[in-house]
Short mmCIF file of C-alpha atoms in Angstrom, two decimals:
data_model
loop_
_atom_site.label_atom_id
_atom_site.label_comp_id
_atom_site.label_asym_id
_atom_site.label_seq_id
_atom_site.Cartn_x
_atom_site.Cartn_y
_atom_site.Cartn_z
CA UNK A 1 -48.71 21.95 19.32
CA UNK A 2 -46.27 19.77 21.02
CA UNK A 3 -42.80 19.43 19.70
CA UNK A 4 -41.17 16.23 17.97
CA UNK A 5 -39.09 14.56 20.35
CA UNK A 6 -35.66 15.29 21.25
CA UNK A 7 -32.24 13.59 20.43
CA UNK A 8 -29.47 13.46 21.98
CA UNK A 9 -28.16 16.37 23.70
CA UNK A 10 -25.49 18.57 21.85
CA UNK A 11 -22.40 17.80 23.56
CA UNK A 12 -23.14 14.13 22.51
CA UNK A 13 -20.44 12.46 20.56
CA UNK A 14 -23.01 9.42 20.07
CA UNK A 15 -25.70 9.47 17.30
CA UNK A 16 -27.99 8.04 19.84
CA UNK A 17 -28.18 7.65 23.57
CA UNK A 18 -26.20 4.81 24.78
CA UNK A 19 -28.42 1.79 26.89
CA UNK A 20 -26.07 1.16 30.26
CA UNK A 21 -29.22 -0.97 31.89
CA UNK A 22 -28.73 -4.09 29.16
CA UNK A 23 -28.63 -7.17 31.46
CA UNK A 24 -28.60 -10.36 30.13
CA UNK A 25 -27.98 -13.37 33.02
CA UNK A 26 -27.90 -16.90 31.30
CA UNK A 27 -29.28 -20.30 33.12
CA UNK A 28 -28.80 -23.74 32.06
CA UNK A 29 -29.26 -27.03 33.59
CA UNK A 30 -28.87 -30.85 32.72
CA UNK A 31 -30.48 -33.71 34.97
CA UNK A 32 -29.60 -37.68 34.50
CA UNK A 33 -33.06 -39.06 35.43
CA UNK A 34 -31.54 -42.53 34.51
CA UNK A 35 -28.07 -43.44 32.64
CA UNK A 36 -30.04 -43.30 29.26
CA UNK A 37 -32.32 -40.44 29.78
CA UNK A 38 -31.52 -36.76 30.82
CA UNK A 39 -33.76 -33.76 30.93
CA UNK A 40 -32.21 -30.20 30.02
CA UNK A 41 -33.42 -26.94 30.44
CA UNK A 42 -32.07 -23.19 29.95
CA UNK A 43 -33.28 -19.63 29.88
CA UNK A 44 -31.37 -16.19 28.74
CA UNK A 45 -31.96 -12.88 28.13
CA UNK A 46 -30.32 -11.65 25.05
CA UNK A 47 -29.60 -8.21 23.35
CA UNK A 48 -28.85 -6.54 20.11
CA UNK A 49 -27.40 -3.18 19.14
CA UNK A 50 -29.67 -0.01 18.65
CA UNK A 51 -30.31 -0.13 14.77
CA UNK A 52 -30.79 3.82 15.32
CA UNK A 53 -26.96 3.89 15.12
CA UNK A 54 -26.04 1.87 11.77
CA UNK A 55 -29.02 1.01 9.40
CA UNK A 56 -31.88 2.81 10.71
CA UNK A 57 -29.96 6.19 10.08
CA UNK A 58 -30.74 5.36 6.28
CA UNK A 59 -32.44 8.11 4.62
CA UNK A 60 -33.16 11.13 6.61
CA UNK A 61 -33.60 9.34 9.94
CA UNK A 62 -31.79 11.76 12.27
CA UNK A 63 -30.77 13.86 9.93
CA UNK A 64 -32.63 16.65 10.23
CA UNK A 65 -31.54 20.15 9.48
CA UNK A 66 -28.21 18.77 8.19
CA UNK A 67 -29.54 17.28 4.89
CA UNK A 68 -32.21 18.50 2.71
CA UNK A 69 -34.02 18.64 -0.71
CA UNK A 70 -36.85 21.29 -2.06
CA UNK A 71 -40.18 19.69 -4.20
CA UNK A 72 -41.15 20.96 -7.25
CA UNK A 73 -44.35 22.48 -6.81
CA UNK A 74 -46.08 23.32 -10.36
CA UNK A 75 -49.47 23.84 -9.67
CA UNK A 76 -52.47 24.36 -6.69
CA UNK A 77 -55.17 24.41 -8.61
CA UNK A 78 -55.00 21.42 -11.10
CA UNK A 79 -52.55 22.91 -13.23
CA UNK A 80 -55.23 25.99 -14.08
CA UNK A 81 -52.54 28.08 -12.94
CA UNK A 82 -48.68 27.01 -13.48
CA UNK A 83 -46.52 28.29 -10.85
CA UNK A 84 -43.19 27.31 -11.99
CA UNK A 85 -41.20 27.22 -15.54
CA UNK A 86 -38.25 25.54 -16.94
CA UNK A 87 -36.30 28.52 -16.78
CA UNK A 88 -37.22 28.75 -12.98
CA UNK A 89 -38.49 26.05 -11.69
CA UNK A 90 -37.88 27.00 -7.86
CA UNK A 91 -39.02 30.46 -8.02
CA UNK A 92 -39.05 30.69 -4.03
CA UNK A 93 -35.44 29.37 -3.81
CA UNK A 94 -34.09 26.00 -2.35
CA UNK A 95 -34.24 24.46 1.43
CA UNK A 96 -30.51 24.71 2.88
CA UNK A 97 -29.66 22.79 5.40
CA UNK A 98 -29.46 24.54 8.55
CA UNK A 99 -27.48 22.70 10.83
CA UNK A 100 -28.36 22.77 14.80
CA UNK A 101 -29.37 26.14 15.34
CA UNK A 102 -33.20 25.73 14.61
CA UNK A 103 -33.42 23.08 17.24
CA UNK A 104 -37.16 21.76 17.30
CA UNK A 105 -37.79 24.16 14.92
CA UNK A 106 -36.06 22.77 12.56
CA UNK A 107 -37.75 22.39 9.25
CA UNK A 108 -40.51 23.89 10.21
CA UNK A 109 -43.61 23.58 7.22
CA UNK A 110 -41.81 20.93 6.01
CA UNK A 111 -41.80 17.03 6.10
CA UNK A 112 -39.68 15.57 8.80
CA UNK A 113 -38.67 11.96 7.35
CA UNK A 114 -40.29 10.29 4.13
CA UNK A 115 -38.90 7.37 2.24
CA UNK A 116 -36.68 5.48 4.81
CA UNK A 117 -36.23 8.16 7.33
CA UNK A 118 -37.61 10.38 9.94
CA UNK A 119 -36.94 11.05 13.98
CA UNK A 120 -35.62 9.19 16.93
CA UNK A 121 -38.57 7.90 18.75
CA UNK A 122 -37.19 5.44 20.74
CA UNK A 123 -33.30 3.87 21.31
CA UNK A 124 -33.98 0.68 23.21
CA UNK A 125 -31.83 -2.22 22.38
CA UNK A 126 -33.63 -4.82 20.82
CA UNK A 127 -34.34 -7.44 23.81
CA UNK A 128 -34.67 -11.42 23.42
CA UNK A 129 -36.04 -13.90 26.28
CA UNK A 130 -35.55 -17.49 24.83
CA UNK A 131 -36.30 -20.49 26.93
CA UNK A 132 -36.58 -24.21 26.15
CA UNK A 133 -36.51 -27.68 28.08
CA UNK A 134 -35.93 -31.16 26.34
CA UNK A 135 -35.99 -34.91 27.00
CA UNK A 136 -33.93 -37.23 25.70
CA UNK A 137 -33.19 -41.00 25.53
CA UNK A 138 -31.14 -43.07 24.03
CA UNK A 139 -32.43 -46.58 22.53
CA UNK A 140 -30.58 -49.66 21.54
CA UNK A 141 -29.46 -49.81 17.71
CA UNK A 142 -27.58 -45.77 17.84
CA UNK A 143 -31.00 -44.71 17.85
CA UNK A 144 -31.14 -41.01 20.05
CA UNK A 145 -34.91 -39.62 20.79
CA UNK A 146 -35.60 -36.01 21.89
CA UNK A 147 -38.43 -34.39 22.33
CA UNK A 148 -38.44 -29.88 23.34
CA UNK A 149 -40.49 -27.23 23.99
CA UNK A 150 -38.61 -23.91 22.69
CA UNK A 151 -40.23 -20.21 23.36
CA UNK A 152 -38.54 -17.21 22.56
CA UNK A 153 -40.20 -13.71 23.47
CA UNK A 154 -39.32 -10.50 21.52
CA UNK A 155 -39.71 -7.32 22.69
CA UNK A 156 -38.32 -3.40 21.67
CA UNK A 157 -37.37 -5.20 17.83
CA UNK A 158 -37.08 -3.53 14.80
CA UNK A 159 -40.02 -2.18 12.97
CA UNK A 160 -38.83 -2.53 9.40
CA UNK A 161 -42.89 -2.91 7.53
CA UNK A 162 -43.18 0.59 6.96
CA UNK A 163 -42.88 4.42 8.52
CA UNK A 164 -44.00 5.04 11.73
CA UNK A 165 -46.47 8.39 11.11
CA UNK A 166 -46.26 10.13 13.95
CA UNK A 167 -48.83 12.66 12.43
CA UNK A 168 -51.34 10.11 11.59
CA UNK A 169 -55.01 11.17 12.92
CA UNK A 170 -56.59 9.64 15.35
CA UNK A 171 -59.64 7.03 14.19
CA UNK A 172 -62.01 9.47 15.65
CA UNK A 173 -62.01 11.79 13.19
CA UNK A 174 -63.05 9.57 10.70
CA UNK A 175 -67.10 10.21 10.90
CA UNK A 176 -66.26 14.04 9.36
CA UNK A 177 -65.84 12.31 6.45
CA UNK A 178 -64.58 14.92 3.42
CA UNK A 179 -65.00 17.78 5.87
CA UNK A 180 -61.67 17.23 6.56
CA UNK A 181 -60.41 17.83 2.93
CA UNK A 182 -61.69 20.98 3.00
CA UNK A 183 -59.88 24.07 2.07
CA UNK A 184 -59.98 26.20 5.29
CA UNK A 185 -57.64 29.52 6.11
CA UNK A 186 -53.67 28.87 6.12
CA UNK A 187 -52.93 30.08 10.25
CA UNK A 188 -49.22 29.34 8.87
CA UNK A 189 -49.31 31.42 5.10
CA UNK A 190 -46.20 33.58 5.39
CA UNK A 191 -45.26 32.69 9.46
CA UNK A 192 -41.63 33.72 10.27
CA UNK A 193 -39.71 30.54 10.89
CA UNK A 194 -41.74 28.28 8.27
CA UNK A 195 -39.33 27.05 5.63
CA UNK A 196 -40.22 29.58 2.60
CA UNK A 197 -40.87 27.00 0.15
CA UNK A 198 -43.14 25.35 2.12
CA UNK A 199 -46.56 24.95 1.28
CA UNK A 200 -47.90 25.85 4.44
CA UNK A 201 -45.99 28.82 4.35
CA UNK A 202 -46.68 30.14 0.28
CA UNK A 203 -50.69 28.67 0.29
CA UNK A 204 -53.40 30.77 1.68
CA UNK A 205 -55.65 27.93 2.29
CA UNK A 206 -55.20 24.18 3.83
CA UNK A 207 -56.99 20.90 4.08
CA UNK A 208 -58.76 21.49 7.51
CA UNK A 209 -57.16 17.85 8.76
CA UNK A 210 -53.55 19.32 8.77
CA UNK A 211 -54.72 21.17 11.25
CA UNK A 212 -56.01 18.36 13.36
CA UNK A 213 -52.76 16.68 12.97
CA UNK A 214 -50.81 15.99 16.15
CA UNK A 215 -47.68 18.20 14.72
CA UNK A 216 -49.26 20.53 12.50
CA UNK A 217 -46.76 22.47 11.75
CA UNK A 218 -45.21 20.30 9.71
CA UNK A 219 -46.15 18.53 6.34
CA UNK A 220 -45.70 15.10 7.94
CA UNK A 221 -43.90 13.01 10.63
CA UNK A 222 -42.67 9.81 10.62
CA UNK A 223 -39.66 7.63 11.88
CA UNK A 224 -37.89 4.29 10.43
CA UNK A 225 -36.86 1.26 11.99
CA UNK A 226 -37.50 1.85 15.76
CA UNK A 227 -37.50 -0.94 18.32
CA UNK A 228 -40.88 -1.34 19.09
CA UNK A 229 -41.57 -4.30 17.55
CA UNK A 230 -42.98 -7.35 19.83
CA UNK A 231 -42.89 -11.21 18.47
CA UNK A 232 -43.91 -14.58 20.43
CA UNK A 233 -43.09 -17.95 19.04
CA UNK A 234 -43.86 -21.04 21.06
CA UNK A 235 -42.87 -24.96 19.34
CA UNK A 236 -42.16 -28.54 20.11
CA UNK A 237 -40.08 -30.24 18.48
CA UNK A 238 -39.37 -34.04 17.76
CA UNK A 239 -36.36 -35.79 16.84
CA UNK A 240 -34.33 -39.31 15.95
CA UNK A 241 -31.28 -39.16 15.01
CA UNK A 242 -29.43 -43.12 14.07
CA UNK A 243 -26.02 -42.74 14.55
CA UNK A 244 -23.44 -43.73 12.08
CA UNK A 245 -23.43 -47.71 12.50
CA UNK A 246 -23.42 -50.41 10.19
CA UNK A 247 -23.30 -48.19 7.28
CA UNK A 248 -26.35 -46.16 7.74
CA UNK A 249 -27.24 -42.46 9.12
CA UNK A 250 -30.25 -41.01 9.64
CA UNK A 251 -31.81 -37.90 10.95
CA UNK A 252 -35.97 -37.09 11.51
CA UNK A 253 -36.88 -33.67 12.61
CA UNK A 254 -40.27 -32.12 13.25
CA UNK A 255 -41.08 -28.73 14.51
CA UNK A 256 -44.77 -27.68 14.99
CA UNK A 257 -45.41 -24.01 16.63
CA UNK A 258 -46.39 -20.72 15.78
CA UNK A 259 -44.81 -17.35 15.60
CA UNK A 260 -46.45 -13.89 16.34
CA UNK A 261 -45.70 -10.61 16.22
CA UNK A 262 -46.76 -6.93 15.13
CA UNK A 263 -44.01 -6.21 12.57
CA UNK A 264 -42.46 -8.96 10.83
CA UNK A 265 -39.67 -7.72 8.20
CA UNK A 266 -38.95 -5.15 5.46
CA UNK A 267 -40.71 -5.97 2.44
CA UNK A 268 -38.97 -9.07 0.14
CA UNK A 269 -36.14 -9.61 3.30
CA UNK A 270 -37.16 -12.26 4.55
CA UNK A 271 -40.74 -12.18 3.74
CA UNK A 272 -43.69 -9.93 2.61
CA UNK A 273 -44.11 -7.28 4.75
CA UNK A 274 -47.73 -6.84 6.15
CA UNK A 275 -49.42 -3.45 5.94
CA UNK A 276 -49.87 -1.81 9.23
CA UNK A 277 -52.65 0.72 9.55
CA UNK A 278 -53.16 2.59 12.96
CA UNK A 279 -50.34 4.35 14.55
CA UNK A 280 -52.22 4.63 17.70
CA UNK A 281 -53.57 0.72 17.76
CA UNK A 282 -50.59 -1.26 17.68
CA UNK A 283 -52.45 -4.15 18.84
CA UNK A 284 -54.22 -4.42 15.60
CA UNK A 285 -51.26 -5.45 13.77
CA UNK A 286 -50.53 -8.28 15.78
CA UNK A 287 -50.96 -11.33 13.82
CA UNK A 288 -49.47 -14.54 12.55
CA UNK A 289 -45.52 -13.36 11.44
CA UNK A 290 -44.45 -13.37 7.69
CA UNK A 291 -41.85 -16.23 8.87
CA UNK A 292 -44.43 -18.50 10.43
CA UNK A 293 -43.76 -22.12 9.61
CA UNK A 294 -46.19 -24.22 11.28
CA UNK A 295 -45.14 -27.50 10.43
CA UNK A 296 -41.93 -28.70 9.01
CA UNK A 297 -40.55 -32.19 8.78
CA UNK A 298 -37.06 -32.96 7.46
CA UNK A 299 -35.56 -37.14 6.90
CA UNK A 300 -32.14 -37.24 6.12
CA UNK A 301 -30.10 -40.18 5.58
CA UNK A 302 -27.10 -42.24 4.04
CA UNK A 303 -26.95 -45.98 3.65
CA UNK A 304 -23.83 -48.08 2.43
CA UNK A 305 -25.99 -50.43 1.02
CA UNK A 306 -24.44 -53.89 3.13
CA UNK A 307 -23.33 -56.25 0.08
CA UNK A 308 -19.87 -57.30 -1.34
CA UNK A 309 -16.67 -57.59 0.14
CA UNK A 310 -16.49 -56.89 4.38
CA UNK A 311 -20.20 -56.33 4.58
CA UNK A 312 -22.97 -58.37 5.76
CA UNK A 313 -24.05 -60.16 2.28
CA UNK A 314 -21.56 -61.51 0.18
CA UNK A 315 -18.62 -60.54 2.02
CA UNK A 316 -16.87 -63.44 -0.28
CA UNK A 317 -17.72 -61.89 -3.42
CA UNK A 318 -14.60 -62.16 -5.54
CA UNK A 319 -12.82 -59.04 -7.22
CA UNK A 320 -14.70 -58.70 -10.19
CA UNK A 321 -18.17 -59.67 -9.33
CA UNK A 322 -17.51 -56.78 -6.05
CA UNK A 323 -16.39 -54.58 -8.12
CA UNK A 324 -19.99 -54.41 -9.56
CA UNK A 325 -21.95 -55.51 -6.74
CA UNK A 326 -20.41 -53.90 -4.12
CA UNK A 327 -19.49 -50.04 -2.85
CA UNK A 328 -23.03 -48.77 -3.16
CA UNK A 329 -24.80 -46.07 -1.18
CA UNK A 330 -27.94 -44.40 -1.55
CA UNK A 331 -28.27 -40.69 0.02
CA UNK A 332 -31.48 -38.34 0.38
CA UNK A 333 -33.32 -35.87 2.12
CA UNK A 334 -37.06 -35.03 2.20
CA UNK A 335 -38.44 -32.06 3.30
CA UNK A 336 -42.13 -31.43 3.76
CA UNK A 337 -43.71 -27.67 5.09
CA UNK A 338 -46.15 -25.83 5.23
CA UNK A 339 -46.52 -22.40 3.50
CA UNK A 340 -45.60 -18.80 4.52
CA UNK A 341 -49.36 -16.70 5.56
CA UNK A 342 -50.36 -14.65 2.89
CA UNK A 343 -50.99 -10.91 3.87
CA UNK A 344 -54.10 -9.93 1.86
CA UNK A 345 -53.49 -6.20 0.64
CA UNK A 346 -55.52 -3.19 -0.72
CA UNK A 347 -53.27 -2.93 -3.73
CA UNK A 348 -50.05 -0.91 -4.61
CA UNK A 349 -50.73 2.26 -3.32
CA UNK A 350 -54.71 1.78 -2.20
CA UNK A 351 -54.95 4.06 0.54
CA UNK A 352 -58.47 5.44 1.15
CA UNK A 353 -58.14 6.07 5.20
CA UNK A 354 -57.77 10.03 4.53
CA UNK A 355 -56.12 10.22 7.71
CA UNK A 356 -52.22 10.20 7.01
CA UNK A 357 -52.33 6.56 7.93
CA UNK A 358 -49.22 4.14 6.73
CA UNK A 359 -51.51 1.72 5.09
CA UNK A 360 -55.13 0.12 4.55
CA UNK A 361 -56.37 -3.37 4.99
CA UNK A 362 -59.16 -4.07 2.69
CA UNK A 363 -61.86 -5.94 4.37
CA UNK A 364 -62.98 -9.27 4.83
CA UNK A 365 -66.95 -10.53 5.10
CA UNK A 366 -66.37 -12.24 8.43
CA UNK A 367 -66.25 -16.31 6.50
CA UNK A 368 -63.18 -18.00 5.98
CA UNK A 369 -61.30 -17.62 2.29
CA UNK A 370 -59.28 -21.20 3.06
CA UNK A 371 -60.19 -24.08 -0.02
CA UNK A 372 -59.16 -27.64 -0.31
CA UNK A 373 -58.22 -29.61 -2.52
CA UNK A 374 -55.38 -30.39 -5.08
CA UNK A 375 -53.72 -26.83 -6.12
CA UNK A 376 -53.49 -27.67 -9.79
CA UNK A 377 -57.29 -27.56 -9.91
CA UNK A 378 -57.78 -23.98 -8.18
CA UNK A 379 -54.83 -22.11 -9.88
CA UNK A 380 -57.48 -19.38 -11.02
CA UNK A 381 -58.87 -19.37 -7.50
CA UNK A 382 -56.44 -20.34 -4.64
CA UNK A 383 -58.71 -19.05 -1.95
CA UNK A 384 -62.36 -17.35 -2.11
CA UNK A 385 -61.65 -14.17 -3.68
CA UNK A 386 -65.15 -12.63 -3.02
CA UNK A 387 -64.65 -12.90 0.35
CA UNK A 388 -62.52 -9.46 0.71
CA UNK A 389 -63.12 -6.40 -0.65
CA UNK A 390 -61.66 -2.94 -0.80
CA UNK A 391 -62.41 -1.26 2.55
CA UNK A 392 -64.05 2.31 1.89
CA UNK A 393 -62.95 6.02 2.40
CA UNK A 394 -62.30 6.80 5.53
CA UNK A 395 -62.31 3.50 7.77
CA UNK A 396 -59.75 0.71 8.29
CA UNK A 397 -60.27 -2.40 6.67
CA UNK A 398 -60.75 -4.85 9.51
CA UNK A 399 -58.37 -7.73 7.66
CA UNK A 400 -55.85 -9.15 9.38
CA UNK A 401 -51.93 -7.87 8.74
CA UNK A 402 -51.53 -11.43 7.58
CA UNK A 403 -54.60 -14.08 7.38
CA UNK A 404 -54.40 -16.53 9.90
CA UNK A 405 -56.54 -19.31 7.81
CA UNK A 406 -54.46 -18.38 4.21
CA UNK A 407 -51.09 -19.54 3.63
CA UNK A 408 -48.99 -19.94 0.62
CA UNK A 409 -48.56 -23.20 -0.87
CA UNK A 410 -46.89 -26.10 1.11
CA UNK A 411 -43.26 -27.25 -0.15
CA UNK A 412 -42.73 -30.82 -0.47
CA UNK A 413 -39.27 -31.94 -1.94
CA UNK A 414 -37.19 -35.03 -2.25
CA UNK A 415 -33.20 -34.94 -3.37
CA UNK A 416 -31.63 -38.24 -4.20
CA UNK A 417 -28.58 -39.45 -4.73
CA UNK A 418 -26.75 -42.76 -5.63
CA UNK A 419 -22.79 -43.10 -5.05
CA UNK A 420 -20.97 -46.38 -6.91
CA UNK A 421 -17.59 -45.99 -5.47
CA UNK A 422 -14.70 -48.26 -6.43
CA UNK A 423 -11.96 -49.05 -5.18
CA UNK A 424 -8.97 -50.19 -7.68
CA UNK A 425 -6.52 -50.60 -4.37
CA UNK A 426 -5.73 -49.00 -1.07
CA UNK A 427 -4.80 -45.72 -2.42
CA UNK A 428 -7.45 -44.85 -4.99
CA UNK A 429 -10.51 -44.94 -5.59
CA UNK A 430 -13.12 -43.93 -8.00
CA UNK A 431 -16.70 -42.65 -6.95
CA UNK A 432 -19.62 -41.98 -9.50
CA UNK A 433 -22.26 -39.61 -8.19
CA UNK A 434 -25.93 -39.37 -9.85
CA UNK A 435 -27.67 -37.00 -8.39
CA UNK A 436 -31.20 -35.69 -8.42
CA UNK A 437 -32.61 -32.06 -7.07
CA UNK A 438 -36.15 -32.54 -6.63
CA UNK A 439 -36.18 -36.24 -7.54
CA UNK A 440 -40.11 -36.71 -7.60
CA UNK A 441 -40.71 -33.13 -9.79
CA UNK A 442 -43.38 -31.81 -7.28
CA UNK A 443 -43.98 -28.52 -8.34
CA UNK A 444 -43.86 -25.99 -5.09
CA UNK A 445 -46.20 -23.76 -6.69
CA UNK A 446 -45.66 -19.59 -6.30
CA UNK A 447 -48.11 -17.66 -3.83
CA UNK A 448 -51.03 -16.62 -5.42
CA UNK A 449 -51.99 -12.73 -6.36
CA UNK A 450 -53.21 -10.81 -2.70
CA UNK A 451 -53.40 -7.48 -4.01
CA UNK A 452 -57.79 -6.60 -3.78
CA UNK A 453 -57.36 -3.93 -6.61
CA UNK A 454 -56.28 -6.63 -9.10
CA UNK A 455 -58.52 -9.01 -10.24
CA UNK A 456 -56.62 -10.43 -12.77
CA UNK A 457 -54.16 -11.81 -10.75
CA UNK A 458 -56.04 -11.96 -7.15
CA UNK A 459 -56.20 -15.52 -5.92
CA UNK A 460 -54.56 -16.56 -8.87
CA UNK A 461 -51.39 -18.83 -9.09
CA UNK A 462 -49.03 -17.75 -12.16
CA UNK A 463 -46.16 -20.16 -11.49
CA UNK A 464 -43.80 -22.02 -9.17
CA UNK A 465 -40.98 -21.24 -6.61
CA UNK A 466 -37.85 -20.83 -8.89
CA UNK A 467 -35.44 -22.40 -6.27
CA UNK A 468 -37.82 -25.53 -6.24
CA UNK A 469 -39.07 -25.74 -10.06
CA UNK A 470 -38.12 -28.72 -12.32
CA UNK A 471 -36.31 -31.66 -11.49
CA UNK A 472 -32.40 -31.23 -12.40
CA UNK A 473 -30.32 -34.61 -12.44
CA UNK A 474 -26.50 -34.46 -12.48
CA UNK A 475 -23.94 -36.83 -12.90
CA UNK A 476 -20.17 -36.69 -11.38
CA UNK A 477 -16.81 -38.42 -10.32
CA UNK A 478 -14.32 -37.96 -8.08
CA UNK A 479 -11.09 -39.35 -7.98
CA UNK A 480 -8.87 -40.14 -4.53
CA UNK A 481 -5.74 -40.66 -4.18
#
């Protein structure tokens, strides 16, 4: 059976092989098509560090034969015979770690990686291609209108969703069915160079697809965090901004696009992380990202409302009747999106593939799950429940890493504020501040349940976002002098 692959070599002072073909050119442009409107345009290549070198060493990623641990093996026949005791509980003594002597035959009957760790598979920098061109003009009143296209192409990113398992089987093996779980003889019981605690190495039988498994001679193989991730995200954007004039700002901002990729974050970072199923399909997993926003829409502004003393009404007003009338100013910002995809799942630990696979999709009856309406009146059933089910022993479940029809629920939220600021003489001044964090109390209600396994909580909404729940008011002053 082949080998795992190689690191670096030993007179290497680096962890990993250093990248020396990283170039990144930069091009930018700006054209006056007439004294109020310019077009701009620019394209880079950008790079990040190999995470093989910092974070994606966590665990036993490239660690092998210099860190180790021993399971606690009780029983191989459903505890009718117990193999170890309190008194010795690792009868055939502990794995050591060996150092670099054992080379690729390090570990061998053992399980290279597990948890957050595993081999070097791959030490390419992270690589991103961004490019975007833009119009804008500039209209009478401060008023400045732009309008973009922005695409940004990743390629060689970090795979964070889960192990890579090298020692997955292929699909093709699936129509054997529980022929592979059969017990057939151990080739490896009591082979020189098999760790003695193995297994592989102690049990005279073994499940006949270990030994259909690309690196049989070990328990399993996996790796963490390799570049191989791929995204594409293509948007156009919209926005007027109204400069500060005449006591009023204003910004409004719209971005429509869409983001894909095939591996979009470690689980609760910056979203939920899909499941990926197929080591050898990588295409399958390519799907809407965990961070796709579709459409977001943000109006900011501030307004010195224009009345009392040196504004446009009442600029006559005299001291006392300005001192209530005058030195107002309204502030807010509204924000309106729409919600993160949901990535429909098998359940906590649902994995009926049989094959050493990552993960399995549960399946979906070919209709959409999508429902409409006001979310208040579907709390018990977001989206169509019956419309997935758990995919079946031995198969991949053909859903989607995340559904591209099925998205959380939309945020809509308004803050307001309302300054009264006066001013006693030149050198102080009072301002009173009543604020308001989600002024109209829209609820931005939680994702709903998307684990198969659970239908108590599938499709159901149990609550709202925390960071936008209740309305909060607050009052404040500040004093200048």
């Amino acid at each position: 059976p082949p080998a795992p692959p190689k690191g670096p070599a030993p007179n290497d002072r680096q962890q990993a092989p250093t990248d020396l073909n990283n170039w990144g050119p930069r091009f930018g442009f700006a054209y006056q098509i007439t004294p109020k409107t310019v077009f701009r345009g620019a394209y880079g290549i950008l790079y990040s560090n190999s995470v093989l070198t910092a974070g994606g060493t966590s665990g036993s990623s490239g660690t092998e034969g210099f860190q180790s641990s021993t399971a606690l093996n009780i029983t191989n026949d459903n505890f009718r015979t117990i193999l170890t005791t309190l008194s010795n509980p690792f009868p055939n003594g502990y794995n050591l770690p060996l150092g670099a002597a054992g080379g690729a035959g390090t570990d061998l009957g053992l399980a290279i990686g597990g948890g957050n760790g595993g081999i070097f598979i791959d030490n390419s920098n992270p690589i991103i291609q961004q490019w975007n061109g833009s119009l804008q003009r500039q209209l009478p009143g401060g008023w400045v209108l732009e309008v973009a296209y922005l695409g940004s192409k990743g390629q060689h990113l970090i795979d964070g969703e889960s192990n890579i398992v090298l020692s997955q089987l292929p699909a093709s093996v699936f129509p054997q069915g529980n022929a592979l779980n059969a017990l057939v003889p151990n080739p490896f019981y009591h082979v020189a160079g098999l760790s003695p605690t193995s297994t592989l190495y102690t049990q005279t039988t073994v499940q006949y697809k270990q030994l259909l498994s690309p690196f049989p001679q070990y328990q399993g193989v996996t790796s963490f965090r390799v570049p191989q991730g791929n995204s594409n995200y293509q948007a156009f954007t919209f926005e007027a901004t109204k400069r500060f004039s005449k006591g009023l700002q204003m910004l409004i901002s719209f971005t429509g696009g869409k983001l894909l990729d095939d591996s979009s974050t470690t689980v609760n970072f910056l979203g939920t992380a899909g499941a990926k199923q197929d080591y050898f399909n990588r295409a399958g997993d390519k799907s809407i990202s965990a961070q796709d926003i579709s459409r977001r829409l943000v109006i900011s502004g501030n307004w010195e409302i224009p009345v009392g003393r040196n504004h446009k009404f009442l600029a006559n007003a005299i001291k006392p009747v300005d001192f209530v009338i005058g030195g107002w100013q309204v502030n807010g910002i509204y924000t309106a999106q729409t919600g993160q995809p949901l990535a429909i799942s098998s359940g906590v630990g649902v994995n009926n593939c049989q094959i050493g696979c990552p993960g399995q999709r549960p399946n979906n009856n070919g209709t959409s799950a999508k429902k409409e309406g006001p979310i208040d009146q579907r709390l018990n059933s977001y989206f169509d429940q019956s419309v997935f089910s758990p995919a079946p022993n031995f198969t991949f479940g053909n859903t989607s890493r995340f559904s591209p029809d099925l998205r959380a629920p939309s945020l809509f939220n308004m803050d307001f504020s309302l300054f009264k600021n006066f001013k006693y003489r030149e050198k102080l001044t009072t301002q009173v501040r009543m604020e308001a964090f989600n002024f109209f109390n829209h609820p931005t209600w939680a994702p709903p349940g998307n684990a198969v396994n659970a239908p108590g909580t599938f499709g159901v909404i149990t609550g709202v976002v925390a960071l936008n729940g209740n309305r909060i008011m607050q009052l404040a002053m500040k004093v200048n002098f």
